[in-house]
PDB file of C-alpha atoms in Angstrom:
ATOM      1  CA  UNK A   1      10.385  10.322 -63.653  1.00  0.00           C
ATOM      2  CA  UNK A   2      11.737   6.819 -63.034  1.00  0.00           C
ATOM      3  CA  UNK A   3      13.678   8.266 -60.105  1.00  0.00           C
ATOM      4  CA  UNK A   4      10.458   9.712 -58.690  1.00  0.00           C
ATOM      5  CA  UNK A   5       8.640   6.374 -58.900  1.00  0.00           C
ATOM      6  CA  UNK A   6      11.642   4.594 -57.412  1.00  0.00           C
ATOM      7  CA  UNK A   7      11.816   7.157 -54.606  1.00  0.00           C
ATOM      8  CA  UNK A   8       8.114   6.640 -53.930  1.00  0.00           C
ATOM      9  CA  UNK A   9       8.605   2.891 -53.781  1.00  0.00           C
ATOM     10  CA  UNK A  10      11.524   3.111 -51.409  1.00  0.00           C
ATOM     11  CA  UNK A  11      10.133   5.833 -49.144  1.00  0.00           C
ATOM     12  CA  UNK A  12       6.481   4.838 -49.004  1.00  0.00           C
ATOM     13  CA  UNK A  13       6.986   1.108 -48.768  1.00  0.00           C
ATOM     14  CA  UNK A  14       8.313  -0.246 -45.511  1.00  0.00           C
ATOM     15  CA  UNK A  15      10.098  -3.583 -45.501  1.00  0.00           C
ATOM     16  CA  UNK A  16       6.658  -5.161 -45.401  1.00  0.00           C
ATOM     17  CA  UNK A  17       3.151  -3.769 -45.447  1.00  0.00           C
ATOM     18  CA  UNK A  18       1.006  -4.697 -42.452  1.00  0.00           C
ATOM     19  CA  UNK A  19      -1.513  -7.434 -43.106  1.00  0.00           C
ATOM     20  CA  UNK A  20      -5.003  -6.587 -44.310  1.00  0.00           C
ATOM     21  CA  UNK A  21      -4.623  -3.124 -45.805  1.00  0.00           C
ATOM     22  CA  UNK A  22      -6.258  -1.173 -48.595  1.00  0.00           C
ATOM     23  CA  UNK A  23      -4.406   2.068 -47.810  1.00  0.00           C
ATOM     24  CA  UNK A  24      -4.030   3.666 -51.240  1.00  0.00           C
ATOM     25  CA  UNK A  25      -1.324   6.058 -50.035  1.00  0.00           C
ATOM     26  CA  UNK A  26       0.918   3.068 -50.767  1.00  0.00           C
ATOM     27  CA  UNK A  27       1.667   3.159 -54.535  1.00  0.00           C
ATOM     28  CA  UNK A  28       1.333  -0.617 -54.972  1.00  0.00           C
ATOM     29  CA  UNK A  29      -2.007  -0.733 -53.160  1.00  0.00           C
ATOM     30  CA  UNK A  30      -3.137   2.256 -55.235  1.00  0.00           C
ATOM     31  CA  UNK A  31      -2.308   0.380 -58.461  1.00  0.00           C
ATOM     32  CA  UNK A  32      -4.182  -2.705 -57.245  1.00  0.00           C
ATOM     33  CA  UNK A  33      -7.145  -0.458 -56.396  1.00  0.00           C
ATOM     34  CA  UNK A  34      -6.919   0.970 -59.939  1.00  0.00           C
ATOM     35  CA  UNK A  35      -7.005  -2.558 -61.365  1.00  0.00           C
ATOM     36  CA  UNK A  36     -10.038  -3.500 -59.268  1.00  0.00           C
ATOM     37  CA  UNK A  37     -11.863  -0.276 -60.189  1.00  0.00           C
ATOM     38  CA  UNK A  38     -11.133  -0.823 -63.889  1.00  0.00           C
ATOM     39  CA  UNK A  39     -12.342  -4.426 -63.675  1.00  0.00           C
ATOM     40  CA  UNK A  40     -15.550  -3.450 -61.879  1.00  0.00           C
ATOM     41  CA  UNK A  41     -16.175  -0.739 -64.488  1.00  0.00           C
ATOM     42  CA  UNK A  42     -15.464  -3.154 -67.351  1.00  0.00           C
ATOM     43  CA  UNK A  43     -12.791  -0.721 -68.566  1.00  0.00           C
ATOM     44  CA  UNK A  44     -10.518  -2.993 -70.570  1.00  0.00           C
ATOM     45  CA  UNK A  45      -8.290  -0.126 -71.732  1.00  0.00           C
ATOM     46  CA  UNK A  46      -7.595   0.867 -68.109  1.00  0.00           C
ATOM     47  CA  UNK A  47      -6.897  -2.768 -67.211  1.00  0.00           C
ATOM     48  CA  UNK A  48      -4.394  -2.991 -70.047  1.00  0.00           C
ATOM     49  CA  UNK A  49      -2.628   0.189 -68.941  1.00  0.00           C
ATOM     50  CA  UNK A  50      -1.760  -1.453 -65.624  1.00  0.00           C
ATOM     51  CA  UNK A  51       0.040  -4.413 -67.222  1.00  0.00           C
ATOM     52  CA  UNK A  52       3.476  -4.411 -68.816  1.00  0.00           C
ATOM     53  CA  UNK A  53       3.300  -5.202 -72.559  1.00  0.00           C
ATOM     54  CA  UNK A  54       5.200  -8.451 -71.880  1.00  0.00           C
ATOM     55  CA  UNK A  55       3.349  -9.350 -68.680  1.00  0.00           C
ATOM     56  CA  UNK A  56       2.313 -12.890 -67.821  1.00  0.00           C
ATOM     57  CA  UNK A  57      -0.855 -14.017 -66.047  1.00  0.00           C
ATOM     58  CA  UNK A  58      -0.987 -17.450 -64.429  1.00  0.00           C
ATOM     59  CA  UNK A  59      -4.640 -18.391 -63.766  1.00  0.00           C
ATOM     60  CA  UNK A  60      -5.445 -21.624 -61.932  1.00  0.00           C
ATOM     61  CA  UNK A  61      -5.619 -24.753 -64.064  1.00  0.00           C
ATOM     62  CA  UNK A  62      -4.843 -22.924 -67.314  1.00  0.00           C
ATOM     63  CA  UNK A  63      -1.732 -22.285 -69.385  1.00  0.00           C
ATOM     64  CA  UNK A  64       0.097 -19.022 -68.824  1.00  0.00           C
ATOM     65  CA  UNK A  65      -1.415 -16.041 -70.609  1.00  0.00           C
ATOM     66  CA  UNK A  66       1.394 -14.049 -72.163  1.00  0.00           C
ATOM     67  CA  UNK A  67       1.306 -10.392 -73.143  1.00  0.00           C
ATOM     68  CA  UNK A  68      -0.902  -7.424 -72.321  1.00  0.00           C
ATOM     69  CA  UNK A  69      -3.355  -8.014 -75.182  1.00  0.00           C
ATOM     70  CA  UNK A  70      -3.962 -11.654 -74.227  1.00  0.00           C
ATOM     71  CA  UNK A  71      -4.388 -10.687 -70.566  1.00  0.00           C
ATOM     72  CA  UNK A  72      -6.930  -8.009 -71.482  1.00  0.00           C
ATOM     73  CA  UNK A  73      -8.808 -10.637 -73.528  1.00  0.00           C
ATOM     74  CA  UNK A  74      -8.809 -12.932 -70.471  1.00  0.00           C
ATOM     75  CA  UNK A  75     -10.434 -10.162 -68.445  1.00  0.00           C
ATOM     76  CA  UNK A  76     -12.903  -9.409 -71.266  1.00  0.00           C
ATOM     77  CA  UNK A  77     -13.932 -13.081 -71.287  1.00  0.00           C
ATOM     78  CA  UNK A  78     -14.339 -13.141 -67.491  1.00  0.00           C
ATOM     79  CA  UNK A  79     -16.441  -9.977 -67.509  1.00  0.00           C
ATOM     80  CA  UNK A  80     -18.566 -11.347 -70.380  1.00  0.00           C
ATOM     81  CA  UNK A  81     -19.091 -14.538 -68.349  1.00  0.00           C
ATOM     82  CA  UNK A  82     -20.560 -12.472 -65.502  1.00  0.00           C
ATOM     83  CA  UNK A  83     -17.593 -11.995 -63.152  1.00  0.00           C
ATOM     84  CA  UNK A  84     -18.237  -8.771 -61.239  1.00  0.00           C
ATOM     85  CA  UNK A  85     -17.943  -6.861 -57.960  1.00  0.00           C
ATOM     86  CA  UNK A  86     -14.287  -7.609 -57.267  1.00  0.00           C
ATOM     87  CA  UNK A  87     -13.068  -6.686 -53.799  1.00  0.00           C
ATOM     88  CA  UNK A  88      -9.501  -6.963 -52.558  1.00  0.00           C
ATOM     89  CA  UNK A  89      -7.301  -6.778 -49.519  1.00  0.00           C
ATOM     90  CA  UNK A  90      -3.519  -6.577 -49.623  1.00  0.00           C
ATOM     91  CA  UNK A  91      -1.818  -8.930 -47.207  1.00  0.00           C
ATOM     92  CA  UNK A  92       1.873  -8.226 -47.788  1.00  0.00           C
ATOM     93  CA  UNK A  93       4.211  -6.188 -49.981  1.00  0.00           C
ATOM     94  CA  UNK A  94       7.943  -6.863 -50.271  1.00  0.00           C
ATOM     95  CA  UNK A  95       9.740  -4.046 -52.148  1.00  0.00           C
ATOM     96  CA  UNK A  96      13.205  -3.828 -53.631  1.00  0.00           C
ATOM     97  CA  UNK A  97      14.927  -1.070 -55.585  1.00  0.00           C
ATOM     98  CA  UNK A  98      13.171  -1.751 -58.906  1.00  0.00           C
ATOM     99  CA  UNK A  99      10.256  -4.015 -58.081  1.00  0.00           C
ATOM    100  CA  UNK A 100       7.863  -5.207 -55.420  1.00  0.00           C
ATOM    101  CA  UNK A 101       5.989  -8.433 -54.774  1.00  0.00           C
ATOM    102  CA  UNK A 102       2.484  -8.101 -53.368  1.00  0.00           C
ATOM    103  CA  UNK A 103       0.168 -10.790 -52.062  1.00  0.00           C
ATOM    104  CA  UNK A 104      -3.450 -10.472 -51.156  1.00  0.00           C
ATOM    105  CA  UNK A 105      -6.926 -11.845 -51.525  1.00  0.00           C
ATOM    106  CA  UNK A 106      -9.848 -11.010 -53.754  1.00  0.00           C
ATOM    107  CA  UNK A 107     -13.496 -11.920 -53.850  1.00  0.00           C
ATOM    108  CA  UNK A 108     -15.259 -11.887 -57.220  1.00  0.00           C
ATOM    109  CA  UNK A 109     -18.941 -12.610 -57.749  1.00  0.00           C
ATOM    110  CA  UNK A 110     -20.068 -14.883 -60.571  1.00  0.00           C
ATOM    111  CA  UNK A 111     -23.806 -15.308 -60.417  1.00  0.00           C
ATOM    112  CA  UNK A 112     -24.721 -15.967 -56.808  1.00  0.00           C
ATOM    113  CA  UNK A 113     -21.310 -17.418 -55.945  1.00  0.00           C
ATOM    114  CA  UNK A 114     -18.373 -15.511 -54.493  1.00  0.00           C
ATOM    115  CA  UNK A 115     -14.954 -16.863 -55.419  1.00  0.00           C
ATOM    116  CA  UNK A 116     -12.194 -16.107 -52.914  1.00  0.00           C
ATOM    117  CA  UNK A 117      -8.740 -16.100 -54.468  1.00  0.00           C
ATOM    118  CA  UNK A 118      -5.211 -15.373 -53.334  1.00  0.00           C
ATOM    119  CA  UNK A 119      -2.949 -13.437 -55.684  1.00  0.00           C
ATOM    120  CA  UNK A 120       0.735 -12.739 -56.057  1.00  0.00           C
ATOM    121  CA  UNK A 121       1.792  -9.752 -58.161  1.00  0.00           C
ATOM    122  CA  UNK A 122       5.219  -8.676 -59.303  1.00  0.00           C
ATOM    123  CA  UNK A 123       5.301  -4.914 -59.918  1.00  0.00           C
ATOM    124  CA  UNK A 124       8.197  -3.206 -61.672  1.00  0.00           C
ATOM    125  CA  UNK A 125       9.213   0.381 -62.249  1.00  0.00           C
ATOM    126  CA  UNK A 126       9.273   0.798 -66.028  1.00  0.00           C
ATOM    127  CA  UNK A 127      10.206   4.298 -67.131  1.00  0.00           C
ATOM    128  CA  UNK A 128       7.946   6.533 -65.063  1.00  0.00           C
ATOM    129  CA  UNK A 129       5.308   3.856 -64.436  1.00  0.00           C
ATOM    130  CA  UNK A 130       4.669   1.112 -61.954  1.00  0.00           C
ATOM    131  CA  UNK A 131       3.490  -1.846 -64.056  1.00  0.00           C
ATOM    132  CA  UNK A 132       2.261  -5.324 -63.257  1.00  0.00           C
ATOM    133  CA  UNK A 133       4.635  -7.818 -64.892  1.00  0.00           C
ATOM    134  CA  UNK A 134       3.598 -11.124 -63.307  1.00  0.00           C
ATOM    135  CA  UNK A 135       0.157 -11.973 -61.939  1.00  0.00           C
ATOM    136  CA  UNK A 136      -0.754 -15.318 -60.424  1.00  0.00           C
ATOM    137  CA  UNK A 137      -3.848 -16.337 -58.499  1.00  0.00           C
ATOM    138  CA  UNK A 138      -5.494 -19.452 -57.138  1.00  0.00           C
ATOM    139  CA  UNK A 139      -8.863 -20.329 -55.701  1.00  0.00           C
ATOM    140  CA  UNK A 140      -9.145 -20.511 -51.898  1.00  0.00           C
ATOM    141  CA  UNK A 141     -12.886 -21.004 -51.403  1.00  0.00           C
ATOM    142  CA  UNK A 142     -16.365 -20.284 -52.640  1.00  0.00           C
ATOM    143  CA  UNK A 143     -19.030 -18.542 -50.613  1.00  0.00           C
TER     144      UNK A 143
END
């Protein structure tokens, strides 16, 4: 199955994805869409399934959050604090034989305020899965 995922990465991902896409025929964009859908549904189990067990999340102004369970707790805390209605757009994907780096932007609502962030994800083929191993974001603006 790893060969199938690797083949998908190499055949479906051009050297770079055109700016501003949410085309889920791309396996990386599809996984990001899965993450956003899970977040918007408050489905912590589905969020956890997207991350590698030893993943790291680097939120702005906070220490690194290490491991799937701690990352899921971070999302649980954000959802409990009222973060909702996440939207995303992928700006760029750079694939290699076993991994890909994706950048994009999200908007998340907290109360009446929209927070615009930029993210960088490192995705790796692990067994027969495409898992998020490194996740970093920073705040661009509020709206």
